[in-house]
Short mmCIF file of C-alpha atoms in Angstrom, two decimals:
data_model
loop_
_atom_site.label_atom_id
_atom_site.label_comp_id
_atom_site.label_asym_id
_atom_site.label_seq_id
_atom_site.Cartn_x
_atom_site.Cartn_y
_atom_site.Cartn_z
CA UNK A 1 15.18 -37.60 13.13
CA UNK A 2 16.23 -35.12 15.98
CA UNK A 3 13.62 -36.96 18.29
CA UNK A 4 15.40 -40.52 17.51
CA UNK A 5 12.53 -41.66 15.29
CA UNK A 6 14.68 -42.50 12.40
CA UNK A 7 12.29 -44.60 10.37
CA UNK A 8 9.68 -41.78 10.43
CA UNK A 9 12.29 -39.16 9.48
CA UNK A 10 13.49 -41.26 6.56
CA UNK A 11 10.05 -41.96 5.26
CA UNK A 12 9.19 -38.17 5.53
CA UNK A 13 12.33 -37.27 3.59
CA UNK A 14 11.67 -39.88 0.70
CA UNK A 15 7.94 -38.10 0.63
CA UNK A 16 9.55 -34.82 0.33
CA UNK A 17 11.42 -35.84 -2.63
CA UNK A 18 8.60 -37.51 -4.28
CA UNK A 19 6.77 -34.23 -4.13
CA UNK A 20 9.82 -32.11 -5.25
CA UNK A 21 12.76 -34.07 -6.49
CA UNK A 22 14.92 -30.91 -6.60
CA UNK A 23 14.54 -30.20 -2.81
CA UNK A 24 18.31 -30.20 -2.23
CA UNK A 25 18.21 -29.83 1.63
CA UNK A 26 15.91 -32.83 1.97
CA UNK A 27 18.09 -34.93 -0.40
CA UNK A 28 21.33 -34.00 1.52
CA UNK A 29 19.72 -34.81 4.85
CA UNK A 30 18.50 -38.09 3.29
CA UNK A 31 22.17 -38.81 2.05
CA UNK A 32 23.57 -38.01 5.48
CA UNK A 33 21.05 -40.36 7.01
CA UNK A 34 22.00 -43.38 4.83
CA UNK A 35 25.71 -42.62 5.15
CA UNK A 36 25.29 -42.65 9.12
CA UNK A 37 23.47 -45.98 8.74
CA UNK A 38 26.06 -47.40 6.62
CA UNK A 39 24.11 -47.65 3.46
CA UNK A 40 26.73 -46.15 1.41
CA UNK A 41 25.30 -46.90 -2.03
CA UNK A 42 22.12 -45.05 -1.32
CA UNK A 43 24.00 -42.18 0.16
CA UNK A 44 26.24 -41.83 -2.70
CA UNK A 45 23.28 -41.99 -5.08
CA UNK A 46 21.57 -38.87 -3.33
CA UNK A 47 24.75 -36.83 -2.64
CA UNK A 48 26.10 -37.57 -6.32
CA UNK A 49 22.69 -36.19 -7.59
CA UNK A 50 23.15 -33.00 -5.67
CA UNK A 51 26.89 -32.72 -6.73
CA UNK A 52 25.96 -33.23 -10.40
CA UNK A 53 22.96 -30.64 -10.10
CA UNK A 54 24.73 -28.26 -7.95
CA UNK A 55 28.55 -28.62 -8.24
CA UNK A 56 29.09 -25.58 -5.94
CA UNK A 57 27.22 -27.43 -2.99
CA UNK A 58 30.18 -27.97 -0.68
CA UNK A 59 28.05 -30.31 1.71
CA UNK A 60 27.57 -32.77 -1.19
CA UNK A 61 31.33 -32.87 -1.73
CA UNK A 62 31.87 -33.30 2.07
CA UNK A 63 29.33 -36.17 2.38
CA UNK A 64 30.74 -37.93 -0.69
CA UNK A 65 34.14 -37.50 0.93
CA UNK A 66 33.03 -39.20 4.08
CA UNK A 67 31.52 -42.16 2.03
CA UNK A 68 34.79 -42.64 0.18
CA UNK A 69 36.62 -42.46 3.58
CA UNK A 70 34.26 -45.11 5.06
CA UNK A 71 34.85 -47.27 1.91
CA UNK A 72 38.78 -46.92 2.50
CA UNK A 73 38.87 -44.92 -0.90
CA UNK A 74 41.25 -42.45 0.42
CA UNK A 75 42.40 -40.66 -2.59
CA UNK A 76 38.90 -39.96 -3.84
CA UNK A 77 37.91 -39.10 -0.24
CA UNK A 78 40.85 -36.29 -0.35
CA UNK A 79 39.71 -34.96 -3.80
CA UNK A 80 36.15 -34.38 -2.48
CA UNK A 81 37.39 -32.71 0.82
CA UNK A 82 39.58 -30.40 -1.12
CA UNK A 83 36.72 -29.31 -3.25
CA UNK A 84 34.51 -28.78 -0.33
CA UNK A 85 37.39 -26.77 1.31
CA UNK A 86 37.75 -24.68 -1.89
CA UNK A 87 34.13 -23.93 -2.07
CA UNK A 88 33.79 -23.01 1.61
CA UNK A 89 37.45 -22.00 3.02
CA UNK A 90 35.88 -21.19 6.42
CA UNK A 91 35.23 -25.00 6.99
CA UNK A 92 37.47 -27.01 9.36
CA UNK A 93 36.04 -30.34 8.91
CA UNK A 94 37.69 -30.93 5.27
CA UNK A 95 41.20 -30.33 6.94
CA UNK A 96 40.28 -32.81 9.70
CA UNK A 97 39.04 -35.62 7.35
CA UNK A 98 41.86 -35.00 4.89
CA UNK A 99 44.46 -35.54 7.66
CA UNK A 100 42.47 -38.79 8.68
CA UNK A 101 42.82 -39.98 4.96
CA UNK A 102 46.49 -39.28 4.86
CA UNK A 103 46.92 -41.28 7.95
CA UNK A 104 45.42 -44.20 6.51
CA UNK A 105 47.36 -43.78 3.28
CA UNK A 106 50.62 -43.90 5.79
CA UNK A 107 51.73 -40.20 4.87
CA UNK A 108 52.11 -38.91 8.48
CA UNK A 109 54.16 -36.01 7.83
CA UNK A 110 51.38 -34.69 5.62
CA UNK A 111 48.67 -35.63 8.01
CA UNK A 112 50.78 -33.89 10.76
CA UNK A 113 51.02 -30.85 8.79
CA UNK A 114 47.23 -30.67 8.33
CA UNK A 115 46.59 -31.44 11.98
CA UNK A 116 48.88 -28.72 12.97
CA UNK A 117 47.24 -26.29 10.85
CA UNK A 118 43.65 -27.10 12.13
CA UNK A 119 44.95 -26.88 15.73
CA UNK A 120 46.19 -23.47 15.18
CA UNK A 121 42.66 -22.37 13.75
CA UNK A 122 40.78 -24.48 16.08
CA UNK A 123 42.85 -25.30 19.15
CA UNK A 124 39.70 -26.39 21.18
CA UNK A 125 39.03 -29.50 18.88
CA UNK A 126 40.08 -32.27 21.45
CA UNK A 127 39.96 -35.15 18.84
CA UNK A 128 42.44 -33.29 16.53
CA UNK A 129 44.82 -32.79 19.40
CA UNK A 130 44.46 -36.45 20.24
CA UNK A 131 45.27 -37.59 16.74
CA UNK A 132 48.06 -35.04 16.34
CA UNK A 133 49.79 -36.30 19.72
CA UNK A 134 49.16 -40.02 18.78
CA UNK A 135 50.93 -39.37 15.44
CA UNK A 136 53.96 -37.46 17.04
CA UNK A 137 54.17 -40.29 19.67
CA UNK A 138 54.57 -42.77 16.92
CA UNK A 139 57.42 -40.81 15.64
CA UNK A 140 59.08 -40.23 19.07
CA UNK A 141 58.17 -36.41 18.98
CA UNK A 142 55.30 -36.38 21.58
CA UNK A 143 56.94 -33.69 23.44
CA UNK A 144 56.33 -31.09 20.50
CA UNK A 145 52.51 -31.56 21.08
CA UNK A 146 52.63 -30.35 24.67
CA UNK A 147 52.91 -26.54 23.81
CA UNK A 148 50.10 -26.81 21.45
CA UNK A 149 47.95 -28.42 24.02
CA UNK A 150 48.79 -25.76 26.63
CA UNK A 151 47.91 -23.03 24.40
CA UNK A 152 44.59 -24.86 23.56
CA UNK A 153 43.92 -25.11 27.27
CA UNK A 154 44.78 -21.42 27.74
CA UNK A 155 42.03 -20.57 25.23
CA UNK A 156 39.50 -23.16 26.58
CA UNK A 157 40.26 -23.95 30.13
CA UNK A 158 37.13 -25.79 30.75
CA UNK A 159 37.56 -28.50 28.23
CA UNK A 160 38.37 -31.48 30.06
CA UNK A 161 39.30 -33.54 26.92
CA UNK A 162 42.36 -31.38 26.36
CA UNK A 163 43.62 -31.93 29.99
CA UNK A 164 43.16 -35.66 29.52
CA UNK A 165 45.12 -35.71 26.24
CA UNK A 166 47.99 -33.55 27.88
CA UNK A 167 47.93 -36.14 30.61
CA UNK A 168 48.45 -38.99 28.11
CA UNK A 169 51.28 -37.03 26.36
CA UNK A 170 53.04 -36.66 29.84
CA UNK A 171 52.52 -40.43 30.47
CA UNK A 172 54.00 -41.21 27.22
CA UNK A 173 57.17 -39.12 28.15
CA UNK A 174 57.27 -40.92 31.51
CA UNK A 175 56.23 -37.68 33.39
CA UNK A 176 54.12 -39.35 36.14
CA UNK A 177 53.45 -36.43 38.52
CA UNK A 178 52.51 -34.08 35.60
CA UNK A 179 50.26 -36.73 33.95
CA UNK A 180 48.41 -37.28 37.28
CA UNK A 181 47.95 -33.54 37.63
CA UNK A 182 46.54 -33.14 34.33
CA UNK A 183 44.27 -36.06 34.24
CA UNK A 184 42.91 -35.08 37.74
CA UNK A 185 42.24 -31.59 36.28
CA UNK A 186 40.11 -33.33 33.58
CA UNK A 187 38.14 -35.13 36.31
CA UNK A 188 37.64 -32.04 38.25
CA UNK A 189 35.83 -30.49 35.28
CA UNK A 190 34.04 -33.63 34.24
CA UNK A 191 33.89 -36.43 36.85
CA UNK A 192 32.32 -38.98 34.47
CA UNK A 193 35.17 -39.35 32.07
CA UNK A 194 35.99 -42.95 31.91
CA UNK A 195 39.02 -42.61 29.71
CA UNK A 196 40.48 -40.27 32.30
CA UNK A 197 39.99 -42.85 35.16
CA UNK A 198 41.46 -45.69 33.07
CA UNK A 199 44.56 -43.51 32.61
CA UNK A 200 44.82 -43.12 36.43
CA UNK A 201 44.23 -46.92 36.90
CA UNK A 202 47.23 -47.42 35.02
CA UNK A 203 49.25 -44.60 36.70
CA UNK A 204 48.45 -46.06 40.26
CA UNK A 205 49.27 -49.74 39.57
CA UNK A 206 51.48 -50.86 42.48
CA UNK A 207 49.77 -48.37 45.00
CA UNK A 208 47.02 -50.62 46.10
CA UNK A 209 45.48 -48.25 48.60
CA UNK A 210 45.40 -45.31 46.20
CA UNK A 211 44.06 -47.57 43.43
CA UNK A 212 41.29 -48.90 45.56
CA UNK A 213 40.22 -45.51 46.58
CA UNK A 214 40.18 -44.33 42.99
CA UNK A 215 38.28 -47.47 41.86
CA UNK A 216 35.58 -46.91 44.60
CA UNK A 217 35.25 -43.28 43.44
CA UNK A 218 34.84 -44.03 39.77
CA UNK A 219 32.22 -46.72 40.45
CA UNK A 220 30.35 -44.06 42.72
CA UNK A 221 30.58 -41.50 39.87
CA UNK A 222 29.85 -43.82 36.74
CA UNK A 223 27.08 -46.35 36.71
CA UNK A 224 27.77 -49.54 34.90
CA UNK A 225 31.71 -48.95 34.70
CA UNK A 226 32.52 -52.62 34.03
CA UNK A 227 36.18 -52.03 33.73
CA UNK A 228 36.33 -50.34 37.38
CA UNK A 229 34.27 -53.28 38.85
CA UNK A 230 36.57 -55.91 37.39
CA UNK A 231 39.76 -54.19 38.37
CA UNK A 232 38.42 -53.72 42.05
CA UNK A 233 37.51 -57.32 42.23
CA UNK A 234 40.93 -58.25 40.84
CA UNK A 235 42.50 -55.92 43.46
CA UNK A 236 40.58 -57.77 46.30
CA UNK A 237 41.52 -61.22 44.80
CA UNK A 238 45.08 -60.21 44.88
CA UNK A 239 44.74 -59.18 48.42
CA UNK A 240 43.61 -62.62 49.18
CA UNK A 241 40.02 -61.43 49.88
CA UNK A 242 38.06 -63.53 47.11
CA UNK A 243 34.88 -63.03 49.11
CA UNK A 244 35.09 -59.35 48.81
CA UNK A 245 35.86 -59.83 45.11
CA UNK A 246 32.71 -61.89 44.57
CA UNK A 247 30.55 -59.31 46.54
CA UNK A 248 31.82 -56.48 44.16
CA UNK A 249 31.04 -58.53 41.04
CA UNK A 250 27.57 -59.43 42.34
CA UNK A 251 26.97 -55.86 43.00
CA UNK A 252 28.12 -55.04 39.43
CA UNK A 253 25.94 -57.81 37.97
CA UNK A 254 22.82 -56.46 39.93
CA UNK A 255 23.21 -53.10 38.15
CA UNK A 256 24.29 -54.57 34.75
CA UNK A 257 22.84 -58.11 34.52
CA UNK A 258 23.62 -58.42 30.81
CA UNK A 259 27.41 -57.66 30.97
CA UNK A 260 29.35 -60.73 29.75
CA UNK A 261 32.51 -59.47 31.24
CA UNK A 262 31.09 -59.25 34.69
CA UNK A 263 29.29 -62.49 34.37
CA UNK A 264 32.59 -64.38 33.17
CA UNK A 265 34.51 -63.00 35.96
CA UNK A 266 31.98 -63.86 38.64
CA UNK A 267 31.53 -67.37 37.15
CA UNK A 268 35.49 -67.88 37.45
CA UNK A 269 35.45 -66.75 41.19
CA UNK A 270 32.64 -68.99 42.01
CA UNK A 271 34.37 -71.98 40.24
CA UNK A 272 37.67 -71.37 42.08
CA UNK A 273 36.42 -70.10 45.52
CA UNK A 274 32.70 -71.20 45.84
CA UNK A 275 32.58 -74.58 44.23
CA UNK A 276 29.22 -75.31 45.75
CA UNK A 277 27.73 -72.59 43.44
CA UNK A 278 29.06 -74.35 40.13
CA UNK A 279 25.49 -74.41 38.71
CA UNK A 280 25.24 -70.58 39.06
CA UNK A 281 28.82 -70.32 37.70
CA UNK A 282 27.55 -72.40 34.76
CA UNK A 283 24.72 -70.13 34.18
CA UNK A 284 26.82 -67.00 34.09
CA UNK A 285 29.53 -68.45 32.10
CA UNK A 286 26.85 -69.57 29.35
CA UNK A 287 25.44 -65.96 29.59
CA UNK A 288 29.00 -64.74 28.79
CA UNK A 289 29.54 -67.25 25.97
CA UNK A 290 26.24 -66.25 24.29
CA UNK A 291 27.50 -62.65 23.91
CA UNK A 292 31.08 -63.16 23.58
CA UNK A 293 31.63 -66.54 21.70
CA UNK A 294 35.07 -65.55 20.28
CA UNK A 295 36.56 -64.46 23.64
CA UNK A 296 39.26 -66.90 24.72
CA UNK A 297 38.67 -66.18 28.58
CA UNK A 298 34.97 -66.89 28.11
CA UNK A 299 35.63 -70.07 26.21
CA UNK A 300 38.20 -71.14 28.87
CA UNK A 301 35.81 -70.39 31.86
CA UNK A 302 32.72 -72.42 30.31
CA UNK A 303 35.10 -75.29 29.13
CA UNK A 304 36.72 -75.60 32.66
CA UNK A 305 33.31 -75.73 34.18
CA UNK A 306 32.12 -78.46 31.93
CA UNK A 307 35.35 -80.29 32.95
CA UNK A 308 34.41 -79.94 36.61
CA UNK A 309 31.00 -81.21 35.80
CA UNK A 310 32.39 -84.36 34.44
CA UNK A 311 31.60 -83.41 30.84
CA UNK A 312 34.93 -83.70 29.19
CA UNK A 313 33.88 -83.93 25.65
CA UNK A 314 31.95 -80.68 25.84
CA UNK A 315 34.87 -79.21 27.69
CA UNK A 316 37.55 -80.15 25.18
CA UNK A 317 35.84 -78.43 22.14
CA UNK A 318 35.44 -75.29 24.14
CA UNK A 319 38.94 -75.27 25.46
CA UNK A 320 40.41 -76.05 21.85
CA UNK A 321 38.48 -72.98 20.87
CA UNK A 322 40.08 -70.89 23.62
CA UNK A 323 43.61 -72.22 22.83
CA UNK A 324 43.03 -71.38 19.21
CA UNK A 325 42.14 -67.80 20.11
CA UNK A 326 44.91 -67.39 22.53
CA UNK A 327 47.59 -70.03 21.81
CA UNK A 328 50.24 -69.31 24.52
CA UNK A 329 48.02 -68.85 27.53
CA UNK A 330 49.49 -71.31 30.16
CA UNK A 331 46.04 -71.58 32.03
CA UNK A 332 44.39 -72.60 28.89
CA UNK A 333 46.86 -74.95 27.87
CA UNK A 334 46.65 -76.59 31.51
CA UNK A 335 42.94 -76.68 31.16
CA UNK A 336 43.11 -78.30 27.92
CA UNK A 337 45.82 -80.78 28.71
CA UNK A 338 43.90 -82.06 31.81
CA UNK A 339 40.76 -82.52 29.75
CA UNK A 340 42.68 -84.49 27.26
CA UNK A 341 44.21 -86.65 29.76
CA UNK A 342 40.68 -87.44 31.31
CA UNK A 343 39.59 -88.42 27.82
CA UNK A 344 42.57 -90.88 27.52
CA UNK A 345 44.30 -88.79 24.76
CA UNK A 346 47.75 -89.00 26.48
CA UNK A 347 49.83 -87.84 23.54
CA UNK A 348 47.88 -84.43 23.22
CA UNK A 349 47.73 -84.18 27.02
CA UNK A 350 51.55 -84.39 27.17
CA UNK A 351 52.09 -81.83 24.47
CA UNK A 352 49.71 -79.24 25.90
CA UNK A 353 50.68 -79.69 29.64
CA UNK A 354 54.40 -79.52 28.59
CA UNK A 355 53.70 -76.13 26.61
CA UNK A 356 51.83 -75.03 29.72
CA UNK A 357 54.98 -75.57 31.75
CA UNK A 358 57.06 -73.89 29.27
CA UNK A 359 54.62 -70.88 29.13
CA UNK A 360 54.94 -70.41 32.87
CA UNK A 361 52.66 -71.78 35.55
CA UNK A 362 52.36 -70.89 39.25
CA UNK A 363 51.98 -73.05 42.07
CA UNK A 364 49.87 -75.13 43.03
CA UNK A 365 49.02 -75.78 39.34
CA UNK A 366 52.73 -76.09 38.43
CA UNK A 367 52.92 -79.02 40.79
CA UNK A 368 49.84 -80.68 39.64
CA UNK A 369 51.00 -80.59 36.14
CA UNK A 370 54.39 -82.09 36.79
CA UNK A 371 52.82 -84.92 38.82
CA UNK A 372 50.26 -85.54 36.04
CA UNK A 373 53.06 -85.53 33.39
CA UNK A 374 54.92 -88.15 35.73
CA UNK A 375 51.83 -90.28 35.78
CA UNK A 376 51.38 -90.37 32.04
CA UNK A 377 54.91 -91.10 31.55
CA UNK A 378 54.96 -93.95 33.95
CA UNK A 379 52.48 -95.90 31.86
#
């Protein structure tokens, strides 16, 4: 199991139990294996057998609690976590999972009490701090989390996740300068933290020079950072440099050829700025659609390519799918309306082009839609 050979590990554990049905360690490991693989019935069967045979075995209660939590049976989960905690008072995980369960039961005050207690005992647990701060933010009390995080950082100054969460709290409070300082501290400890970079991307919106510098740094630090590549391409596009945007996405696709997000964005840029590469745009859009068939932007890109390739019937059903997935998107409504107009379906074309106008379109598409509507109404 430790070596990643899960099937051989599972078969060995089953063989253990056929040789000795009372081998509790093997059965608990097998229960945990089934739980982690989502086979909750088998996991419950093995863990339940241990609990019945050894009611003092806290690990059995803990695994059964996790199974109930995964099944959204929160009261049953809490009962088992309490039993595990009673049997082994030094355990911290039952507090954590009980707090999770209370969150799902919409009992935030009780969840906060447990998270706070856990942070006092184990202030270095970053996930607890994150959940605690998110809960407080939901109640408009995020500022009360900051002293806890600062104390946790004092005890564990090399934990980058605590700095990142602190930065998120400052950001929630609108304290941009302290947020940037905390998140940069997280990156100085661990330069491969995607979440920290993504927070900084938001903080530097509007400062194109700083944002470009940050995006280039993140790409150099983290291979296959799709979000950074897409943001950088978008930045170059907004700076009226579509060729540089295309170059960045081609670089991204060469290092991550299976990325549907990169493929879709590059297909769109080809379609809009290198129409001579429409066949390559179609190949990329089909690759993206194969992996993300329920993504509105992907369906829209492929549908619009079909329209440009003079295949309006195929375009229409893809654009209708995109419109269903994202009903108020003005660009999708424009694409769908123009496709319906080309098919002679003027009633639907008028409806969708009018909705596109109401949703907000920018020039020159705005003028094209107005001209098309005048043309239809003149008939």
